[in-house]
Structure formats: C-alpha cells, structure tokens
PDB file of C-alpha atoms and ligand atoms in Angstrom:
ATOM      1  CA  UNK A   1      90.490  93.040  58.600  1.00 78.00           C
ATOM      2  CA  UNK A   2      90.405  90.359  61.561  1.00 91.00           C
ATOM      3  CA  UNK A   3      88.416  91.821  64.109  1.00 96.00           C
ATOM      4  CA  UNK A   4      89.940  91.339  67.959  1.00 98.00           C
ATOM      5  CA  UNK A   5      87.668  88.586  69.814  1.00 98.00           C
ATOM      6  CA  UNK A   6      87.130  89.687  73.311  1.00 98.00           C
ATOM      7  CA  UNK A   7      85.931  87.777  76.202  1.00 98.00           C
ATOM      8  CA  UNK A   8      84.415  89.154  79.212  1.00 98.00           C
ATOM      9  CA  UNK A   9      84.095  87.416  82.333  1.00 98.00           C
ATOM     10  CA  UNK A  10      81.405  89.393  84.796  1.00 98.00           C
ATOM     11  CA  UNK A  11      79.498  89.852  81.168  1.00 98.00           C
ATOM     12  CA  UNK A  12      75.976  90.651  83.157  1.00 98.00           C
ATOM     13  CA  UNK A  13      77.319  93.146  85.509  1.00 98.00           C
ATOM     14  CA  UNK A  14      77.771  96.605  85.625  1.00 96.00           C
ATOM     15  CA  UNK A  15      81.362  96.876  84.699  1.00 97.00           C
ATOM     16  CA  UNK A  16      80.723  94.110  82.468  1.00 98.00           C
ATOM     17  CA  UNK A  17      77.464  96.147  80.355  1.00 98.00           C
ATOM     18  CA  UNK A  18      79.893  99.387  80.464  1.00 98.00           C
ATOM     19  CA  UNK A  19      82.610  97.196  78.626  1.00 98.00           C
ATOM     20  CA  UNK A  20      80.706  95.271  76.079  1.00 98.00           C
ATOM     21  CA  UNK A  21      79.209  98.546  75.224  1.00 98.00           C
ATOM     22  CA  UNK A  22      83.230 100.219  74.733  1.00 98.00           C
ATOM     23  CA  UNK A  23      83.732  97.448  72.554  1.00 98.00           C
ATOM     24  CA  UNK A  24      80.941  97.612  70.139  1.00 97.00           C
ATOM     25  CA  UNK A  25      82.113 101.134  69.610  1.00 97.00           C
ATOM     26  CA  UNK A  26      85.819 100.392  69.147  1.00 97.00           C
ATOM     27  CA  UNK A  27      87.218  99.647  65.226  1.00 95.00           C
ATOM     28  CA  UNK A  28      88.142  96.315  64.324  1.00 96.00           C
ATOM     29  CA  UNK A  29      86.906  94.696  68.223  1.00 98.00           C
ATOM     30  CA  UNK A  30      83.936  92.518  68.978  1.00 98.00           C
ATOM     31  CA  UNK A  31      82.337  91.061  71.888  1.00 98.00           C
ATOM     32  CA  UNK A  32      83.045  87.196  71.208  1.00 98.00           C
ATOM     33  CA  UNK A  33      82.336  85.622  73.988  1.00 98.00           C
ATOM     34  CA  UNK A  34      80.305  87.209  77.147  1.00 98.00           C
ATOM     35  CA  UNK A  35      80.673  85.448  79.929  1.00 98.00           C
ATOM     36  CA  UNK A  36      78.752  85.154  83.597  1.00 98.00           C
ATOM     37  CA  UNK A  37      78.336  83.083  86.071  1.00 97.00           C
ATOM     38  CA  UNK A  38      75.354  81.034  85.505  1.00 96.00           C
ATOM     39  CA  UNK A  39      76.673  80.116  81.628  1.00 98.00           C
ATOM     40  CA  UNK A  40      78.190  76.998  81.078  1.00 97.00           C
ATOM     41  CA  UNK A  41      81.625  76.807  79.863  1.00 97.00           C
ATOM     42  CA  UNK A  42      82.081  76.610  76.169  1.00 97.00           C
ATOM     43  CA  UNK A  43      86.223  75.711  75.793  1.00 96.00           C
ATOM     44  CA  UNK A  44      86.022  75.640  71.703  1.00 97.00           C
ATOM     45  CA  UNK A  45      84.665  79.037  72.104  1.00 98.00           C
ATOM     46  CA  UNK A  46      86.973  80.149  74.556  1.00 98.00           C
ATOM     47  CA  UNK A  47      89.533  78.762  72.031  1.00 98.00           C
ATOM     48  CA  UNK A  48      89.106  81.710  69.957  1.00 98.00           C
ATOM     49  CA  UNK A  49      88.825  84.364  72.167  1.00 98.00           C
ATOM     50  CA  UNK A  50      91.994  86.963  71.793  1.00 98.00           C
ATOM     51  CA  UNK A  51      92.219  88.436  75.059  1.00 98.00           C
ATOM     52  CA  UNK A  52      89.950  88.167  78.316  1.00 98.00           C
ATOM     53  CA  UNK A  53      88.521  91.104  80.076  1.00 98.00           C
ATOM     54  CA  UNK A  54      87.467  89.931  83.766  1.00 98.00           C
ATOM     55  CA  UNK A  55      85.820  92.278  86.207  1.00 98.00           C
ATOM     56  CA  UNK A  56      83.579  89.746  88.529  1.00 98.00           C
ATOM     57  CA  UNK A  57      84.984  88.323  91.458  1.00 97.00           C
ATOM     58  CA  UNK A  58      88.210  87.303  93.311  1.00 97.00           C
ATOM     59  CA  UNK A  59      86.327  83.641  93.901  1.00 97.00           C
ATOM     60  CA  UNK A  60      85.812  84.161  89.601  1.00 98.00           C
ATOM     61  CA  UNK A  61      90.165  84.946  89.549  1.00 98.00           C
ATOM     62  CA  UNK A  62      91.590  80.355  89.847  1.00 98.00           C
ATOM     63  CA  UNK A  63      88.938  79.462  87.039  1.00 98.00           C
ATOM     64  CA  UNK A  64      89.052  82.893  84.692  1.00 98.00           C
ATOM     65  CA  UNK A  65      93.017  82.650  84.908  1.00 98.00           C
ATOM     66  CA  UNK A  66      93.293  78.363  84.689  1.00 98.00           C
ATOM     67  CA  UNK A  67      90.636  78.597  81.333  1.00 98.00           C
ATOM     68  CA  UNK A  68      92.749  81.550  79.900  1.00 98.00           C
ATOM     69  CA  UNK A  69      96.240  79.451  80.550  1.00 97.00           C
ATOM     70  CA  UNK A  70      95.135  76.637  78.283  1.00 97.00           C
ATOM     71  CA  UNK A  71      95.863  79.038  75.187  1.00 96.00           C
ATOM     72  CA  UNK A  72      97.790  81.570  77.041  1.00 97.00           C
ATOM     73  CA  UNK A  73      95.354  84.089  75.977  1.00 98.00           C
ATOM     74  CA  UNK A  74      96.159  87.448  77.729  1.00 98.00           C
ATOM     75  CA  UNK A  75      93.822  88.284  80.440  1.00 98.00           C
ATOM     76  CA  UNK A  76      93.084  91.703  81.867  1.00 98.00           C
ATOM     77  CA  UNK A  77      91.185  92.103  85.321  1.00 98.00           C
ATOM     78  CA  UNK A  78      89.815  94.826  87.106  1.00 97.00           C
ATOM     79  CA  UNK A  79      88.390  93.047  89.701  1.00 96.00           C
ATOM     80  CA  UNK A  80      89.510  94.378  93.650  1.00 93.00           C
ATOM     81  CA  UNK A  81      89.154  92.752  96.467  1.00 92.00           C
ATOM     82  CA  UNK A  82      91.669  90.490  96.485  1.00 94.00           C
ATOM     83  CA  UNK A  83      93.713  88.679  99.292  1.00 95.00           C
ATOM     84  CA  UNK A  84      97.149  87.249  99.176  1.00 96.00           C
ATOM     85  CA  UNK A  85      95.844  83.707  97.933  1.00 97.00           C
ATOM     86  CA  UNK A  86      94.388  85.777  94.382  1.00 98.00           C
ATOM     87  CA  UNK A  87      97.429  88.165  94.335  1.00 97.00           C
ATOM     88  CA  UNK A  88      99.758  84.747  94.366  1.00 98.00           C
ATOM     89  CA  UNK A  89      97.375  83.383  91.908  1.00 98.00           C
ATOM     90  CA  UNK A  90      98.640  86.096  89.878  1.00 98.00           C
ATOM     91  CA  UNK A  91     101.740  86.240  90.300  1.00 98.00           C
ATOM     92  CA  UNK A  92     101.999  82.411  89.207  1.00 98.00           C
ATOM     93  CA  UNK A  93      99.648  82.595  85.732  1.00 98.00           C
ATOM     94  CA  UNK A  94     101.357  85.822  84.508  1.00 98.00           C
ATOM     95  CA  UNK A  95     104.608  83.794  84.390  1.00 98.00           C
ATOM     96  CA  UNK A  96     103.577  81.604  81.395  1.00 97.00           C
ATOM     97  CA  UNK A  97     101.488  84.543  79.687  1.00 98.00           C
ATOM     98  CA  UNK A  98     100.616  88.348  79.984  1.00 98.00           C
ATOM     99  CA  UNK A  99      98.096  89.143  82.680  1.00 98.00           C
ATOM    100  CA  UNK A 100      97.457  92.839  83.450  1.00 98.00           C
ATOM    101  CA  UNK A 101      95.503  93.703  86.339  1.00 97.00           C
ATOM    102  CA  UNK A 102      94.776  97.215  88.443  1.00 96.00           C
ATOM    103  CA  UNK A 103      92.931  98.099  90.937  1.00 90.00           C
ATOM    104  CA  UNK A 104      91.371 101.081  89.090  1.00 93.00           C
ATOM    105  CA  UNK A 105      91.717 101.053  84.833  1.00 96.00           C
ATOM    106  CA  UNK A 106      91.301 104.838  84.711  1.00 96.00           C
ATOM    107  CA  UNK A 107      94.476 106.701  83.006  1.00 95.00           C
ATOM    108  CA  UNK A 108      94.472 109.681  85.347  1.00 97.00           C
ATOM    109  CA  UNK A 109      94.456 107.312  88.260  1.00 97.00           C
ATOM    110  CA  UNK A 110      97.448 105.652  86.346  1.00 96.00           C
ATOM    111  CA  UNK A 111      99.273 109.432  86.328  1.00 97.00           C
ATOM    112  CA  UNK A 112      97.849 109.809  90.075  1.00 98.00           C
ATOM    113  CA  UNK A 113     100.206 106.464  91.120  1.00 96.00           C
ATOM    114  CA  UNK A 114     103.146 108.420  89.140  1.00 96.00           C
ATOM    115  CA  UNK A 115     102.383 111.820  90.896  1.00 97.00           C
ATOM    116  CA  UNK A 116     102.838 110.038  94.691  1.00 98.00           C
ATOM    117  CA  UNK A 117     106.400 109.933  94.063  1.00 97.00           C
ATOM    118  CA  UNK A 118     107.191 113.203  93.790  1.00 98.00           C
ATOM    119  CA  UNK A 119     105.778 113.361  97.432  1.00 98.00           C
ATOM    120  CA  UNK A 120     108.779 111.758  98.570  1.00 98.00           C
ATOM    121  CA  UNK A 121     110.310 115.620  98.807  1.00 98.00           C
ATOM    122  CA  UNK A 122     108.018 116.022 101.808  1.00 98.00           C
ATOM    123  CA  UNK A 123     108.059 112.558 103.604  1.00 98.00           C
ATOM    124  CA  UNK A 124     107.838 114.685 107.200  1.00 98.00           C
ATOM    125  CA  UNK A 125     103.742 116.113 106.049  1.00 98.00           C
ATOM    126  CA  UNK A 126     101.329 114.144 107.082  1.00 98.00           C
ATOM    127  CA  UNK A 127      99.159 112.143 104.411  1.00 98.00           C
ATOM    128  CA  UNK A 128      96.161 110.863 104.173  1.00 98.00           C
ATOM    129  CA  UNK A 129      94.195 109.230 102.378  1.00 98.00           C
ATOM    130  CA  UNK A 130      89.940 109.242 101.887  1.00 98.00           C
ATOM    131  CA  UNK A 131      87.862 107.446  98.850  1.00 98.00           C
ATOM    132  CA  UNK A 132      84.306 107.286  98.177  1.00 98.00           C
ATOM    133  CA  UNK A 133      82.090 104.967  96.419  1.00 97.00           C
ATOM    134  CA  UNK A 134      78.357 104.243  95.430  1.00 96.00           C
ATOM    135  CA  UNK A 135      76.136 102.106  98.403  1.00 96.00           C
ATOM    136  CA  UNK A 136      76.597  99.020  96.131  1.00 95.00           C
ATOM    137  CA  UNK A 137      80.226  98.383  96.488  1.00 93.00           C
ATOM    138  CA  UNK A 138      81.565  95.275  98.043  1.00 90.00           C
ATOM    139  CA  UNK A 139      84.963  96.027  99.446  1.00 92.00           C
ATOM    140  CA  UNK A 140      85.931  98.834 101.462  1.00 96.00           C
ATOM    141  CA  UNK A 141      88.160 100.704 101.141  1.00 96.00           C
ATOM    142  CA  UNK A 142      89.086 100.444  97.651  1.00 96.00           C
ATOM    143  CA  UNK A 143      91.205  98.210  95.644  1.00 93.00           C
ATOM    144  CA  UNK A 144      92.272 101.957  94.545  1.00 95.00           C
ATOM    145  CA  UNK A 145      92.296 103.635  97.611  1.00 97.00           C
ATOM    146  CA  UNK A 146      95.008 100.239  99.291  1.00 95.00           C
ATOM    147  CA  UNK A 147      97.254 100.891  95.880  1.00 94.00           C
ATOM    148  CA  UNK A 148      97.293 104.351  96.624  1.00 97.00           C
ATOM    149  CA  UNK A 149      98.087 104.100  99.953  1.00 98.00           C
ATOM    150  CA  UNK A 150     100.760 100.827  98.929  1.00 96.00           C
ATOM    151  CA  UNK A 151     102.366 103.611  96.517  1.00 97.00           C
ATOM    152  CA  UNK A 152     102.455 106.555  98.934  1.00 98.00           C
ATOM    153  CA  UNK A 153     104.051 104.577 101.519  1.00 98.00           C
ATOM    154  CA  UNK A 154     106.902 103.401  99.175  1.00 98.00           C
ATOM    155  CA  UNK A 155     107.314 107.065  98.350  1.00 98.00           C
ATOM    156  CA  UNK A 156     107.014 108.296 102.052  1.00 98.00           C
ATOM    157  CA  UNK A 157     108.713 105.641 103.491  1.00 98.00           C
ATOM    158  CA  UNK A 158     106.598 105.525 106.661  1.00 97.00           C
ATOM    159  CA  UNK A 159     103.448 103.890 108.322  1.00 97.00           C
ATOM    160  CA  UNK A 160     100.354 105.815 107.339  1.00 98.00           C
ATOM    161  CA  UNK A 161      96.933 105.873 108.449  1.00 98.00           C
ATOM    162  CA  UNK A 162      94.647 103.837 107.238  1.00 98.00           C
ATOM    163  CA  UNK A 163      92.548 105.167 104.059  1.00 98.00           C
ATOM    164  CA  UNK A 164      89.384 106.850 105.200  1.00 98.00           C
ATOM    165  CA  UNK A 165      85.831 104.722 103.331  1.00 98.00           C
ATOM    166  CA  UNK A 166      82.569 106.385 102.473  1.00 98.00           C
ATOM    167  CA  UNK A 167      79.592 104.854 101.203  1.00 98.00           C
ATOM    168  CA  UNK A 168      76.788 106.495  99.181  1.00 97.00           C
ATOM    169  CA  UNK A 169      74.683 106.715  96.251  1.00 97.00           C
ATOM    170  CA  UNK A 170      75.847 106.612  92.908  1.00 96.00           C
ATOM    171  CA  UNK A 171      79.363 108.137  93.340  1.00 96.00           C
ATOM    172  CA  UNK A 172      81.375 105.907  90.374  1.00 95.00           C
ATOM    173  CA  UNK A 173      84.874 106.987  92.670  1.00 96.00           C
ATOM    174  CA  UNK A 174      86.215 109.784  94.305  1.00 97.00           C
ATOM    175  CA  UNK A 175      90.129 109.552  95.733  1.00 98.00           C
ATOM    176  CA  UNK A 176      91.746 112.223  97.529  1.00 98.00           C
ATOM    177  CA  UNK A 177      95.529 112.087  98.772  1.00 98.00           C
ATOM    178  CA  UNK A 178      96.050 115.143 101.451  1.00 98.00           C
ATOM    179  CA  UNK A 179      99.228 116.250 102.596  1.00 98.00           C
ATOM    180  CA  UNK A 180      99.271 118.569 105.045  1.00 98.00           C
ATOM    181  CA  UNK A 181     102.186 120.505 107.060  1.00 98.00           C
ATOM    182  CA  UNK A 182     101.522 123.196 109.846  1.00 98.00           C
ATOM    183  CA  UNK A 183     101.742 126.070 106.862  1.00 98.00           C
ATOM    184  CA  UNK A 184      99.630 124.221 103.818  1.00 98.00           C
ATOM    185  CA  UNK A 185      97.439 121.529 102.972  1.00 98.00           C
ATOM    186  CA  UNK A 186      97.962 119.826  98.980  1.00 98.00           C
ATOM    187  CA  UNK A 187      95.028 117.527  97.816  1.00 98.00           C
ATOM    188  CA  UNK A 188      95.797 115.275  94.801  1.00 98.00           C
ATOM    189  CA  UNK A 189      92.147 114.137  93.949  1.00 98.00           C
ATOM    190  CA  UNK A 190      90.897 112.446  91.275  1.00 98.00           C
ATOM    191  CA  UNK A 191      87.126 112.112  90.096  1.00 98.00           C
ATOM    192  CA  UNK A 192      85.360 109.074  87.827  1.00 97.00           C
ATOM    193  CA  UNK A 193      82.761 110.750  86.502  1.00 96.00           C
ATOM    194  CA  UNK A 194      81.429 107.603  84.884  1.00 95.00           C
ATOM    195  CA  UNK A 195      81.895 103.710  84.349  1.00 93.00           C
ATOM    196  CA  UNK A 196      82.781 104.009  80.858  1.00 96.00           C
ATOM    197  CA  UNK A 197      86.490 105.616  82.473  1.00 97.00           C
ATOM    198  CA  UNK A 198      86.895 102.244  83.481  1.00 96.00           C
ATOM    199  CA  UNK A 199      85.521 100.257  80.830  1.00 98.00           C
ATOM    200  CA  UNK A 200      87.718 102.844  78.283  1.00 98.00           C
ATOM    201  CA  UNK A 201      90.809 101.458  80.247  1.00 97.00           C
ATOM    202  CA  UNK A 202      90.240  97.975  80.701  1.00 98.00           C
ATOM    203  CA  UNK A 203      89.927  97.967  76.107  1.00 98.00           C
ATOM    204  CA  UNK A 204      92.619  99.709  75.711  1.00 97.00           C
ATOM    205  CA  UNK A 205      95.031  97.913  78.074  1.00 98.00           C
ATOM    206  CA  UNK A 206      93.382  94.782  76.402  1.00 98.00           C
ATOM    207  CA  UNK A 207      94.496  96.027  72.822  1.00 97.00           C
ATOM    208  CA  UNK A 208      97.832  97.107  74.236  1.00 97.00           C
ATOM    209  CA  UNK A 209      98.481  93.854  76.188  1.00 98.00           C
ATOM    210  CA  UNK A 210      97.821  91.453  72.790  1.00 97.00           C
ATOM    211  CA  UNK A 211     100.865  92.916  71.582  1.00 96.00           C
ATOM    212  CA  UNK A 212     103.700  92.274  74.357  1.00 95.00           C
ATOM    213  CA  UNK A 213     105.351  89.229  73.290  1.00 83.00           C
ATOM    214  CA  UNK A 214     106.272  88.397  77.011  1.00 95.00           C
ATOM    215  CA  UNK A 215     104.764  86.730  79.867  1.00 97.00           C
ATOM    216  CA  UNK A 216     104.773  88.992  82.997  1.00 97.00           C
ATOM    217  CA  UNK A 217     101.866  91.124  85.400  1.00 98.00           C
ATOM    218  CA  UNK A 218     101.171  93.979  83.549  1.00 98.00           C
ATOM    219  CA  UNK A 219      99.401  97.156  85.318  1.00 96.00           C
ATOM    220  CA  UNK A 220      97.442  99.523  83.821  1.00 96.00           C
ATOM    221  CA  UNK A 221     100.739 102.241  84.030  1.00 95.00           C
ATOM    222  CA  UNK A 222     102.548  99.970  81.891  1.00 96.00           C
ATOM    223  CA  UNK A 223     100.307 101.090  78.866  1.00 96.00           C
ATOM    224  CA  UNK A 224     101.271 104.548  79.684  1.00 96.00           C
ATOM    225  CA  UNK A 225     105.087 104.513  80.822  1.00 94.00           C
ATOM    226  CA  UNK A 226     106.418 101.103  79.793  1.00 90.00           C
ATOM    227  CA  UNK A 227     106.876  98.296  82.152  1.00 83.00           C
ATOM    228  CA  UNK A 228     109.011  99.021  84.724  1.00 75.00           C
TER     229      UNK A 228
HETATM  230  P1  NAD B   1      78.652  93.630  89.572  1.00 87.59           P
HETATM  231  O1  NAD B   1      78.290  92.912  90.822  1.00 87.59           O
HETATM  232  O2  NAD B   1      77.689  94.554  88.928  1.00 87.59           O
HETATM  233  O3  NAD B   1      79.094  92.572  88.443  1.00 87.59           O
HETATM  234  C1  NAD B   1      79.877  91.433  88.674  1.00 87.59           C
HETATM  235  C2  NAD B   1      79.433  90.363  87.691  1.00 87.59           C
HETATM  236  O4  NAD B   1      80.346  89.270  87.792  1.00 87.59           O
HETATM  237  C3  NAD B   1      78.028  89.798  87.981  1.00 87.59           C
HETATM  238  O5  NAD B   1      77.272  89.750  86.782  1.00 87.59           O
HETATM  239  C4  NAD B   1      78.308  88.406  88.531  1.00 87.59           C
HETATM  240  O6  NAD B   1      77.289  87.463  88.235  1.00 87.59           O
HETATM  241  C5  NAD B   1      79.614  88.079  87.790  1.00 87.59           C
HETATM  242  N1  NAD B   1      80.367  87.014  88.455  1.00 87.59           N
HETATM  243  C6  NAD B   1      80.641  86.877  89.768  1.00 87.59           C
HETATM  244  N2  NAD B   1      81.323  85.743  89.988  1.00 87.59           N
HETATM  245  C7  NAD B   1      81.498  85.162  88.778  1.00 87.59           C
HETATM  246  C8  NAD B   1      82.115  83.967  88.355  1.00 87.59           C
HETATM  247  N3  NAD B   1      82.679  83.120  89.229  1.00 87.59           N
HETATM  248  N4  NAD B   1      82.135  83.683  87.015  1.00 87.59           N
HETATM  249  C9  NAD B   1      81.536  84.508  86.141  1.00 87.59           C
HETATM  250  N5  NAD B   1      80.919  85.652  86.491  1.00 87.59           N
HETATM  251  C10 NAD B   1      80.901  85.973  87.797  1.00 87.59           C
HETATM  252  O7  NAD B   1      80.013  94.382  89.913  1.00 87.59           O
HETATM  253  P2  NAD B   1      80.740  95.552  89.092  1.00 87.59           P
HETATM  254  O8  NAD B   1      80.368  96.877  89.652  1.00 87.59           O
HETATM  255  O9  NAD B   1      80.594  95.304  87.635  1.00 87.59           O
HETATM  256  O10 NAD B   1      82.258  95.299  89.526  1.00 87.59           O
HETATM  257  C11 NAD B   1      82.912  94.083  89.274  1.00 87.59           C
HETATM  258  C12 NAD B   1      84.316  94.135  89.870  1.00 87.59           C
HETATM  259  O11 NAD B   1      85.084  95.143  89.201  1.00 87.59           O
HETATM  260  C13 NAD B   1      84.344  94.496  91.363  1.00 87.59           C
HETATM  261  O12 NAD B   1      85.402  93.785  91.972  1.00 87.59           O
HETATM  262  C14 NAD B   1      84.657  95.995  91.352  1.00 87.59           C
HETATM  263  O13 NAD B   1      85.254  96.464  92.527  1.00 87.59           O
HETATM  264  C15 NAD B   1      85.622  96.035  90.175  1.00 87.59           C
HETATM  265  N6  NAD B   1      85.785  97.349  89.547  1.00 87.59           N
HETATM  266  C16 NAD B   1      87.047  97.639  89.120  1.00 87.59           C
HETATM  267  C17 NAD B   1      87.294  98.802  88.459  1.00 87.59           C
HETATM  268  C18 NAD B   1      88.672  99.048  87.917  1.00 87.59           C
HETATM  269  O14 NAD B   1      88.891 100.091  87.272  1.00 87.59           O
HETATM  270  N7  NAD B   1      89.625  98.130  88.123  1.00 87.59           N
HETATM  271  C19 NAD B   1      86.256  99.718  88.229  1.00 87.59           C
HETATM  272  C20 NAD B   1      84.960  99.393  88.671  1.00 87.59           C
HETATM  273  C21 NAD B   1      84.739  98.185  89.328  1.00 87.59           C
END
C-alpha cells in the first residue's frame, strides 16, 4: 500500500519532534519531507509530498502556503499568532485548495468551541476567560484562548473581558471558561496533558483533509462535525 508522504514545516521544533514522532507510529504514513528553517528548498521533493503539516511561524505562513499552492497540496497549520495580514493570507490560498488551520488541534478543545454555544441560554452571567502556558511561549494570550473568546462572544452576543495570560514552566495548556451569576459559578476547562494531543490532531486532520475534494479553510471541528 502507498504510504501518505507528509511534510512538516517547523520540522526541528517542539511541535514539529512531537509530530514526526505521531507519524512514524501511524499505518501507512511517513515523514517525507522535514522541513526547517535553515534547509534549503527542495521543489522536486516538495512535489511529492501529500499533505503539509506547518507549526513554525506566522512570518513561515506566505512561503509554506505559496510552495504548497504550486501542487495544491493540502496544508494543515497549527501555528498562532497570527494578524489580519496571515489570516487574509488564508483566506486567499484555501480558495484554490484545502487548508485547515486551528488555533489548538486538540479534539476536546474542538468539543470545548461546540460547548460555548449552549452558553447562549445565559448571555446575562458574566464570562471569563483565563489560559496558561509553559515560560517558552511566544504569544500571549493564546491563539486558543482569542478563539475561545471569538466563539463565546458570538454565543453571548456581548463585549467580554479580555482573556486572562499566565506564564510558567512546562504547562503544555490549560483553558478555563467561567461563568458566573450571583447564585453559581460553571467552569468549562480543558487540560493538554501533553504535546502529542496536538501532534495526534494535527495527523489526523491531515489524513482527513487529503480526502475533501474541495478547496475551502478547514478547522480542526470540521473533522469532527462536518464543515459548517
Ligand atoms: P518551536 O519554537 O519549538 O518550533 C518552531 C520551529 O519552526 C523551529 O524549529 C523554527 O526554526 C521553525 N521555523 C520558524 N520559522 C520558520 C520558517 N520560516 N521556515 C521553516 N521553519 C521555521 O515552537 P513550537 O512550540 O513547536 O510551536 C510552533 C507553533 O505552533 C507556535 O506558533 C505555537 O504557538 C503553535 N502551537 C500550536 C498548537 C495547536 O494545537 N495549534 C499546539 C502547540 C503549539
């Protein structure tokens, strides 16, 4: 049987390790073609490559989606910290092929998006919202933690406070969502307890997002529920 070829882009780093690793233990996958940033670019390589998994940089996101559009080979990204210009850059590849990307690739943070809805049935609480992270993270607060909020405030239809940010040793990612009347207080929270949550994701959206026949940004609840 043909094995799936992934790429990773971010191949040297931490989410990039945790992935490679996923792979390796995954049936009928391989690790074709690791990418980082001091390699040079092989394009007859990347020619062969099924599907690209990118968790690097946003300054990674013009080049990672420009390389991939040359074969339309789907591309799934975990990478956060991204500003309008990467979010348009987006927008614009995954109209010629499938391009997945969430802020967080873990399946009960998928469920966790789904749950905020139901908080619609009591918009007067108050909410808020608190993540925490390892000392080595970059952005603050998390791609997760601004989804959440971006979710919540669809359900609850009103401005919220802004998501409270802790920093601190090796926590992989913890994300609370309180709501809180004068009579009781309910805490949605979930807790990574590793990488390989992530990494777990990121293959299996990658195996699921070979397979749609459409262009179109794909997130991670997609796999799950079906594009919406
Ligand atoms: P890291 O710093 O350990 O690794 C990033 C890697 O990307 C490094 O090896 C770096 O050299 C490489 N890189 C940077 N720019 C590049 C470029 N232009 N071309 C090729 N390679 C490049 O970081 P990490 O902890 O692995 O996280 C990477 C990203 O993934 C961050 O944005 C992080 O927030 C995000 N992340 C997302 C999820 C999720 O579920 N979506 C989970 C964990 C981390």
């Amino acid at each position: 049987m043909k094995k799936l070829k992934f790429g990773i882009v971010g191949a040297s780093g931490r989410m990039g390790q945790e992935i490679a690793k996923v792979i390796e233990n995954t049936k009928g996958a391989e690790v074709f073609y690791p990418f980082d940033r001091e390699d040079k670019w092989d394009s007859r390589k990347a020619a062969q490559v099924d599907v690209w998994i990118d968790f690097s940089s946003p300054e990674a996101l013009k080049d990672v989606l420009k390389r991939a559009s040359e074969h339309k080979t789907p591309v799934v990204c975990g990478t956060t910290g991204f500003s309008k210009k990467e979010k348009d850059l987006l927008e614009k590849y995954s109209k010629t092929f499938p391009v997945l990307w969430s802020s967080n690739m873990s399946l009960g943070v998928a469920v966790l998006n789904e749950a905020l809805k139901s908080l619609a049935a009591i918009s007067h609480f108050d909410f808020q919202i608190e993540e925490i992270h390892h000392n080595k993270k970059k952005d603050k607060p998390s791609g997760t933690a601004i989804t959440l909020q971006e979710n919540l405030k669809k359900a609850v239809q009103k401005d919220l406070p802004e998501p409270l940010a802790i920093r601190g040793g090796g926590v992989f990612g913890i994300h609370k969502v309180y709501s809180m009347s004068d009579e009781e207080v309910l805490v949605f929270e979930h807790n990574a307890l590793n990488r390989t949550v992530f990494a777990k994701g990121a293959v299996q959206a990658a195996t699921w997002l070979v397979k749609q026949k459409k262009p179109g940004l794909y997130q991670i609840r997609d796999v799950l529920f079906g594009k919406k």
